[in-house]
């Protein structure tokens, strides 16, 4: 009986969590779809009273040319989907969905104003002055972010920037877990339903988010490694991943990135590091990475030696005249550096002097003046 009661309790808990997930999804649908009634309403808002959302990371992907094309489409066919905005207690209206449409509408407004300025009688400034928006009131900051990320993942997640998609997915998952009390599995299920991103892609992204060390994630975001390589490095322990990261950064620091062979050698390095992920034991993988790292650290020494030898050979081929000119130029360069260093030091001392009379330059001026007077006295004698 106790077992049955426990099983029933677990079942009730799971059903309760499923209901929470369903309600969460319903909330998203209510906020983002114009055809569903809910705690939001359609209002005509002045374009100038609407503000872009500072948390919209996807903004950086918006090309002006694409916004112009969207503006042309809205001009021909009208606004097919309303903007979704959050009405804050301050009275501000912040965009949760539709920033590209908002920018396009501003372009159309500017076009009409320009027509009016040029005396074009067809100008219709009022056409875009007021626009219909789905307005949601009294949202918490977390819920605003949930709706914003849901909207972006719905419309741009599958074809957008992978770095931004991972950021939005991680933030969305963490926020819905906190807001609705969902489990990891339920949060992911909710994500599956609001996006067109495939399940396998979502699982792969979350593996990178949760299991790849931040340093390698940073290299992935900067295109220093690709998605396939990142997936392979997930087979390694955190310590081994740190060794991989160190090897890549050391190679980059010690190599001439302008060299014709730089990317060829970098590819060879990554291929060797990937072989470590196929090692049969953890010990062999660690030894492989340590060996690669030791080899990478020798690159700078070898390049430095080769460069020195090249310089010596070049000097040996120079004529006596060219050697003398080179020596003079080297001396002049050293003097210039010392002179600059001296002047900078004088300025540094003068900057902390408590009065004009305490500066080094003022003392030099006094000395010059005294020497000039002394020279005059000698000349008169």
Short mmCIF file of C-alpha atoms in Angstrom, two decimals:
data_model
loop_
_atom_site.label_atom_id
_atom_site.label_comp_id
_atom_site.label_asym_id
_atom_site.label_seq_id
_atom_site.Cartn_x
_atom_site.Cartn_y
_atom_site.Cartn_z
CA UNK A 1 0.00 0.00 0.00
CA UNK A 2 2.82 2.38 0.88
CA UNK A 3 4.35 1.74 -2.54
CA UNK A 4 1.05 2.51 -4.26
CA UNK A 5 0.61 5.72 -2.27
CA UNK A 6 4.15 6.78 -3.20
CA UNK A 7 3.56 5.98 -6.89
CA UNK A 8 0.30 7.93 -6.81
CA UNK A 9 2.03 10.89 -5.21
CA UNK A 10 4.76 10.85 -7.88
CA UNK A 11 2.11 10.64 -10.60
CA UNK A 12 0.20 13.61 -9.15
CA UNK A 13 3.42 15.60 -8.96
CA UNK A 14 4.22 14.83 -12.59
CA UNK A 15 0.70 15.78 -13.68
CA UNK A 16 0.96 19.03 -11.78
CA UNK A 17 4.28 19.83 -13.48
CA UNK A 18 2.80 18.96 -16.89
CA UNK A 19 -0.10 21.33 -16.22
CA UNK A 20 2.39 24.06 -15.31
CA UNK A 21 4.24 23.47 -18.58
CA UNK A 22 0.95 23.56 -20.53
CA UNK A 23 -0.06 26.82 -18.85
CA UNK A 24 3.35 28.27 -19.58
CA UNK A 25 2.98 27.39 -23.25
CA UNK A 26 -0.53 28.87 -23.26
CA UNK A 27 0.90 32.08 -21.85
CA UNK A 28 3.44 32.24 -24.67
CA UNK A 29 0.74 31.65 -27.28
CA UNK A 30 -1.48 34.32 -25.74
CA UNK A 31 1.27 36.90 -25.78
CA UNK A 32 2.67 36.19 -29.23
CA UNK A 33 -0.42 35.37 -31.32
CA UNK A 34 -2.95 38.07 -32.16
CA UNK A 35 -5.83 35.64 -32.58
CA UNK A 36 -5.86 34.36 -28.98
CA UNK A 37 -7.49 36.25 -26.17
CA UNK A 38 -5.70 36.62 -22.88
CA UNK A 39 -4.27 39.12 -20.42
CA UNK A 40 -3.30 41.42 -23.28
CA UNK A 41 -5.23 43.78 -25.51
CA UNK A 42 -4.84 45.45 -28.89
CA UNK A 43 -4.21 49.20 -28.68
CA UNK A 44 -3.34 51.91 -31.19
CA UNK A 45 -0.02 53.40 -30.04
CA UNK A 46 1.96 56.35 -31.31
CA UNK A 47 5.11 55.17 -33.06
CA UNK A 48 7.21 57.71 -31.14
CA UNK A 49 6.09 56.28 -27.76
CA UNK A 50 7.42 52.77 -28.49
CA UNK A 51 10.99 51.90 -27.46
CA UNK A 52 13.27 49.12 -28.65
CA UNK A 53 14.20 46.47 -26.09
CA UNK A 54 17.84 46.84 -24.87
CA UNK A 55 17.91 43.07 -24.18
CA UNK A 56 17.31 42.12 -27.82
CA UNK A 57 20.65 40.50 -28.75
CA UNK A 58 19.41 39.59 -32.23
CA UNK A 59 19.38 43.27 -33.20
CA UNK A 60 22.99 43.01 -34.37
CA UNK A 61 21.89 40.70 -37.19
CA UNK A 62 19.49 43.25 -38.71
CA UNK A 63 20.80 44.61 -42.00
CA UNK A 64 19.52 47.99 -43.17
CA UNK A 65 18.86 46.58 -46.63
CA UNK A 66 16.60 43.87 -45.17
CA UNK A 67 14.67 46.45 -43.14
CA UNK A 68 14.17 48.52 -46.31
CA UNK A 69 12.76 45.45 -48.10
CA UNK A 70 10.40 44.82 -45.17
CA UNK A 71 9.30 48.46 -45.30
CA UNK A 72 8.44 48.07 -49.00
CA UNK A 73 6.42 44.94 -48.19
CA UNK A 74 4.47 46.69 -45.41
CA UNK A 75 3.82 49.62 -47.74
CA UNK A 76 2.32 47.25 -50.34
CA UNK A 77 0.49 44.79 -48.11
CA UNK A 78 0.04 46.55 -44.78
CA UNK A 79 1.16 45.40 -41.33
CA UNK A 80 0.22 41.71 -41.25
CA UNK A 81 1.36 41.03 -37.67
CA UNK A 82 0.99 43.44 -34.79
CA UNK A 83 3.89 44.41 -32.55
CA UNK A 84 3.89 42.92 -29.04
CA UNK A 85 4.90 45.43 -26.37
CA UNK A 86 5.19 45.51 -22.59
CA UNK A 87 3.62 48.45 -20.79
CA UNK A 88 5.82 49.19 -17.80
CA UNK A 89 4.80 51.00 -14.64
CA UNK A 90 6.85 53.98 -15.86
CA UNK A 91 4.46 54.30 -18.81
CA UNK A 92 7.06 53.12 -21.35
CA UNK A 93 6.12 50.67 -24.10
CA UNK A 94 9.00 48.23 -24.71
CA UNK A 95 9.05 45.90 -27.74
CA UNK A 96 8.89 42.19 -26.98
CA UNK A 97 8.27 41.05 -30.55
CA UNK A 98 8.49 42.99 -33.83
CA UNK A 99 11.56 45.25 -33.67
CA UNK A 100 12.26 44.79 -37.39
CA UNK A 101 8.66 45.78 -38.20
CA UNK A 102 9.05 48.79 -35.89
CA UNK A 103 12.18 49.91 -37.75
CA UNK A 104 10.45 49.40 -41.11
CA UNK A 105 7.48 51.51 -39.96
CA UNK A 106 9.86 54.29 -38.96
CA UNK A 107 11.38 54.19 -42.44
CA UNK A 108 7.89 54.52 -43.96
CA UNK A 109 7.12 57.41 -41.62
CA UNK A 110 10.33 59.18 -42.69
CA UNK A 111 9.42 58.65 -46.35
CA UNK A 112 6.03 60.31 -45.86
CA UNK A 113 7.61 63.22 -43.96
CA UNK A 114 10.11 63.70 -46.81
CA UNK A 115 7.25 63.70 -49.33
CA UNK A 116 5.44 66.34 -47.27
CA UNK A 117 8.60 68.43 -47.06
CA UNK A 118 8.97 68.30 -50.87
CA UNK A 119 5.36 69.44 -51.32
CA UNK A 120 4.09 66.07 -52.55
CA UNK A 121 0.28 66.13 -52.13
CA UNK A 122 0.17 62.32 -51.89
CA UNK A 123 2.05 62.40 -48.56
CA UNK A 124 0.11 60.70 -45.77
CA UNK A 125 2.05 61.31 -42.55
CA UNK A 126 -0.79 60.07 -40.35
CA UNK A 127 -0.77 56.66 -42.04
CA UNK A 128 2.04 55.34 -39.84
CA UNK A 129 1.76 57.68 -36.87
CA UNK A 130 -0.46 55.25 -34.92
CA UNK A 131 0.03 51.47 -35.14
CA UNK A 132 -1.87 48.52 -33.62
CA UNK A 133 0.05 46.71 -30.87
CA UNK A 134 -0.67 43.82 -28.54
CA UNK A 135 -0.06 45.46 -25.16
CA UNK A 136 0.78 43.40 -22.06
CA UNK A 137 0.81 45.11 -18.68
CA UNK A 138 2.55 44.48 -15.37
CA UNK A 139 5.11 41.93 -16.52
CA UNK A 140 8.11 41.09 -14.37
CA UNK A 141 11.55 41.58 -15.95
CA UNK A 142 11.96 37.80 -16.14
CA UNK A 143 8.66 37.33 -17.95
CA UNK A 144 9.55 40.11 -20.38
CA UNK A 145 12.78 38.28 -21.16
CA UNK A 146 10.94 34.96 -21.56
CA UNK A 147 8.56 36.44 -24.14
CA UNK A 148 11.38 38.26 -25.96
CA UNK A 149 13.48 35.08 -26.22
CA UNK A 150 10.44 33.00 -27.20
CA UNK A 151 9.65 35.45 -30.01
CA UNK A 152 13.23 35.48 -31.29
CA UNK A 153 13.58 31.70 -31.10
CA UNK A 154 10.24 31.30 -32.92
CA UNK A 155 11.13 33.60 -35.80
CA UNK A 156 14.93 33.53 -36.01
CA UNK A 157 16.25 30.72 -33.84
CA UNK A 158 16.56 28.09 -36.55
CA UNK A 159 18.33 30.28 -39.09
CA UNK A 160 20.04 32.90 -36.97
CA UNK A 161 23.47 33.26 -35.44
CA UNK A 162 24.36 30.09 -33.46
CA UNK A 163 25.98 32.04 -30.63
CA UNK A 164 22.87 34.21 -30.15
CA UNK A 165 20.63 31.15 -30.43
CA UNK A 166 22.53 29.35 -27.68
CA UNK A 167 22.39 32.45 -25.47
CA UNK A 168 18.61 32.77 -26.00
CA UNK A 169 18.02 29.03 -25.44
CA UNK A 170 20.01 28.97 -22.19
CA UNK A 171 18.35 32.11 -20.85
CA UNK A 172 14.87 30.92 -21.87
CA UNK A 173 15.36 27.52 -20.24
CA UNK A 174 16.68 28.97 -16.99
CA UNK A 175 13.95 31.63 -16.82
CA UNK A 176 10.99 29.29 -17.42
CA UNK A 177 12.38 26.84 -14.85
CA UNK A 178 12.51 29.66 -12.31
CA UNK A 179 9.22 31.34 -13.31
CA UNK A 180 7.04 28.22 -13.63
CA UNK A 181 8.91 25.74 -11.42
CA UNK A 182 9.62 23.39 -14.32
CA UNK A 183 12.17 20.60 -14.44
CA UNK A 184 14.99 20.52 -16.99
CA UNK A 185 13.04 18.06 -19.15
CA UNK A 186 9.83 20.12 -19.02
CA UNK A 187 11.70 23.35 -19.85
CA UNK A 188 13.19 21.67 -22.90
CA UNK A 189 9.80 20.30 -23.95
CA UNK A 190 8.44 23.83 -23.82
CA UNK A 191 11.37 24.97 -25.97
CA UNK A 192 10.65 22.21 -28.52
CA UNK A 193 7.08 23.49 -28.88
CA UNK A 194 7.80 27.20 -29.33
CA UNK A 195 10.60 26.89 -31.91
CA UNK A 196 11.18 25.29 -35.27
CA UNK A 197 14.63 24.11 -34.13
CA UNK A 198 15.01 20.33 -34.32
CA UNK A 199 15.29 18.27 -31.13
CA UNK A 200 18.74 16.96 -32.02
CA UNK A 201 20.01 20.50 -32.57
CA UNK A 202 18.55 21.64 -29.24
CA UNK A 203 20.18 18.71 -27.42
CA UNK A 204 23.54 19.42 -29.09
CA UNK A 205 23.38 23.08 -28.15
CA UNK A 206 22.55 22.30 -24.53
CA UNK A 207 25.45 19.85 -24.35
CA UNK A 208 27.76 22.68 -25.45
CA UNK A 209 26.13 25.09 -22.98
CA UNK A 210 26.33 22.69 -20.03
CA UNK A 211 29.38 20.52 -20.71
CA UNK A 212 31.90 22.57 -22.74
CA UNK A 213 34.15 24.80 -20.62
CA UNK A 214 33.48 28.57 -21.04
CA UNK A 215 36.90 29.13 -22.64
CA UNK A 216 36.16 26.68 -25.47
CA UNK A 217 32.66 28.13 -25.82
CA UNK A 218 34.33 31.50 -26.30
CA UNK A 219 36.58 30.05 -29.04
CA UNK A 220 33.48 28.55 -30.69
CA UNK A 221 31.68 31.91 -30.56
CA UNK A 222 34.73 33.58 -32.15
CA UNK A 223 34.94 30.91 -34.90
CA UNK A 224 38.34 29.74 -33.61
CA UNK A 225 36.84 26.24 -33.56
CA UNK A 226 33.77 24.97 -35.39
CA UNK A 227 30.63 23.20 -34.10
CA UNK A 228 31.87 19.75 -35.13
CA UNK A 229 35.16 20.26 -33.25
CA UNK A 230 33.29 21.56 -30.20
CA UNK A 231 31.11 18.42 -30.22
CA UNK A 232 34.22 16.24 -30.29
CA UNK A 233 35.88 18.09 -27.42
CA UNK A 234 32.82 17.28 -25.30
CA UNK A 235 34.21 13.75 -25.01
CA UNK A 236 37.10 15.10 -22.92
CA UNK A 237 37.18 15.87 -19.20
CA UNK A 238 37.10 19.51 -18.02
CA UNK A 239 40.86 19.36 -17.32
CA UNK A 240 41.57 17.97 -20.79
CA UNK A 241 39.36 20.63 -22.38
CA UNK A 242 41.41 23.25 -20.50
CA UNK A 243 44.57 21.72 -22.03
CA UNK A 244 43.02 21.91 -25.51
CA UNK A 245 42.13 25.56 -24.95
CA UNK A 246 45.67 26.33 -23.75
CA UNK A 247 47.20 24.58 -26.77
CA UNK A 248 45.07 26.58 -29.23
CA UNK A 249 45.76 29.92 -27.51
CA UNK A 250 49.49 29.19 -27.15
CA UNK A 251 49.74 28.28 -30.83
CA UNK A 252 47.98 31.52 -31.76
CA UNK A 253 50.24 33.62 -29.51
CA UNK A 254 53.47 31.98 -30.65
CA UNK A 255 52.75 31.82 -34.39
CA UNK A 256 52.95 34.44 -37.10
CA UNK A 257 49.30 34.88 -38.05
CA UNK A 258 50.28 36.70 -41.25
CA UNK A 259 52.23 33.69 -42.46
CA UNK A 260 50.94 31.84 -45.53
CA UNK A 261 51.15 28.57 -43.59
CA UNK A 262 49.41 29.78 -40.43
CA UNK A 263 45.97 28.32 -41.18
CA UNK A 264 47.47 25.13 -42.56
CA UNK A 265 49.46 24.56 -39.34
CA UNK A 266 46.44 25.55 -37.23
CA UNK A 267 44.34 22.92 -39.01
CA UNK A 268 47.06 20.34 -38.33
CA UNK A 269 47.04 21.30 -34.63
CA UNK A 270 43.26 20.90 -34.37
CA UNK A 271 43.43 17.54 -36.17
CA UNK A 272 45.98 16.34 -33.62
CA UNK A 273 43.85 17.58 -30.72
CA UNK A 274 40.83 15.80 -32.16
CA UNK A 275 42.80 12.55 -32.19
CA UNK A 276 43.07 12.89 -28.41
CA UNK A 277 39.27 12.62 -28.19
CA UNK A 278 39.49 9.13 -29.74
CA UNK A 279 42.05 7.86 -27.21
CA UNK A 280 41.05 4.56 -25.59
CA UNK A 281 41.74 5.74 -22.05
CA UNK A 282 41.59 9.03 -20.17
CA UNK A 283 45.30 8.74 -19.39
CA UNK A 284 46.27 8.38 -23.06
CA UNK A 285 44.11 11.39 -23.99
CA UNK A 286 45.79 13.51 -21.30
CA UNK A 287 49.27 12.44 -22.42
CA UNK A 288 48.43 13.25 -26.03
CA UNK A 289 47.21 16.76 -25.16
CA UNK A 290 50.25 17.42 -22.93
CA UNK A 291 52.60 16.34 -25.73
CA UNK A 292 50.84 18.63 -28.22
CA UNK A 293 50.99 21.55 -25.78
CA UNK A 294 54.72 21.01 -25.20
CA UNK A 295 55.28 21.04 -28.96
CA UNK A 296 53.27 24.23 -29.41
CA UNK A 297 55.33 26.01 -26.75
CA UNK A 298 58.48 25.32 -28.83
CA UNK A 299 57.12 27.16 -31.88
CA UNK A 300 58.13 30.62 -30.69
CA UNK A 301 61.66 29.49 -29.79
CA UNK A 302 62.15 27.87 -33.21
CA UNK A 303 60.69 30.89 -35.04
CA UNK A 304 62.83 33.26 -32.99
CA UNK A 305 65.99 31.23 -33.77
CA UNK A 306 65.12 31.09 -37.47
CA UNK A 307 64.48 34.84 -37.51
CA UNK A 308 67.83 35.55 -35.82
CA UNK A 309 69.67 33.34 -38.32
CA UNK A 310 67.93 35.13 -41.21
CA UNK A 311 68.95 38.52 -39.78
CA UNK A 312 72.58 37.43 -39.39
CA UNK A 313 72.69 36.14 -42.97
CA UNK A 314 71.16 39.38 -44.25
CA UNK A 315 73.76 41.47 -42.38
CA UNK A 316 76.61 39.35 -43.72
CA UNK A 317 75.49 40.09 -47.28
CA UNK A 318 75.46 43.88 -46.66
CA UNK A 319 78.27 46.15 -47.91
CA UNK A 320 80.48 48.02 -45.42
CA UNK A 321 78.65 51.29 -46.26
CA UNK A 322 75.22 49.71 -45.67
CA UNK A 323 76.41 48.24 -42.37
CA UNK A 324 77.58 51.66 -41.13
CA UNK A 325 74.28 53.27 -42.17
CA UNK A 326 72.35 50.51 -40.40
CA UNK A 327 74.39 50.97 -37.20
CA UNK A 328 73.79 54.75 -37.30
CA UNK A 329 70.08 54.22 -37.82
CA UNK A 330 69.95 51.76 -34.92
CA UNK A 331 71.75 54.24 -32.65
CA UNK A 332 69.45 57.07 -33.74
CA UNK A 333 66.42 54.89 -33.03
CA UNK A 334 67.70 54.07 -29.53
CA UNK A 335 68.42 57.76 -28.81
CA UNK A 336 64.92 58.73 -29.98
CA UNK A 337 63.35 56.12 -27.68
CA UNK A 338 65.47 57.28 -24.72
CA UNK A 339 64.65 60.90 -25.45
CA UNK A 340 60.92 60.15 -25.59
CA UNK A 341 61.16 58.13 -22.38
CA UNK A 342 62.99 61.03 -20.69
CA UNK A 343 60.45 63.60 -21.87
CA UNK A 344 57.56 61.38 -20.75
CA UNK A 345 59.17 60.99 -17.33
CA UNK A 346 59.63 64.79 -17.02
CA UNK A 347 55.97 65.33 -17.94
CA UNK A 348 54.95 62.70 -15.40
CA UNK A 349 56.93 64.47 -12.63
CA UNK A 350 55.63 67.90 -13.68
CA UNK A 351 52.02 66.64 -13.62
CA UNK A 352 52.22 65.99 -9.87
CA UNK A 353 54.09 69.21 -8.98
CA UNK A 354 52.18 71.27 -6.41
CA UNK A 355 52.95 74.60 -8.11
CA UNK A 356 54.26 76.00 -11.37
CA UNK A 357 57.57 76.89 -9.72
CA UNK A 358 58.25 73.27 -8.74
CA UNK A 359 58.20 71.79 -12.23
CA UNK A 360 61.39 70.56 -13.86
CA UNK A 361 60.76 72.78 -16.88
CA UNK A 362 60.55 75.86 -14.65
CA UNK A 363 63.93 74.98 -13.09
CA UNK A 364 65.43 74.50 -16.56
CA UNK A 365 64.11 77.92 -17.61
CA UNK A 366 65.73 79.50 -14.53
CA UNK A 367 69.02 77.76 -15.25
CA UNK A 368 69.01 78.95 -18.88
CA UNK A 369 68.32 82.50 -17.73
CA UNK A 370 71.21 82.41 -15.21
CA UNK A 371 73.60 80.99 -17.81
CA UNK A 372 72.66 83.71 -20.29
CA UNK A 373 73.41 86.37 -17.66
CA UNK A 374 76.70 84.66 -16.79
CA UNK A 375 77.63 84.60 -20.52
CA UNK A 376 76.96 88.33 -20.81
CA UNK A 377 79.21 89.05 -17.80
CA UNK A 378 82.05 87.03 -19.31
CA UNK A 379 81.63 88.78 -22.68
CA UNK A 380 81.83 92.24 -21.03
CA UNK A 381 85.07 91.36 -19.25
#
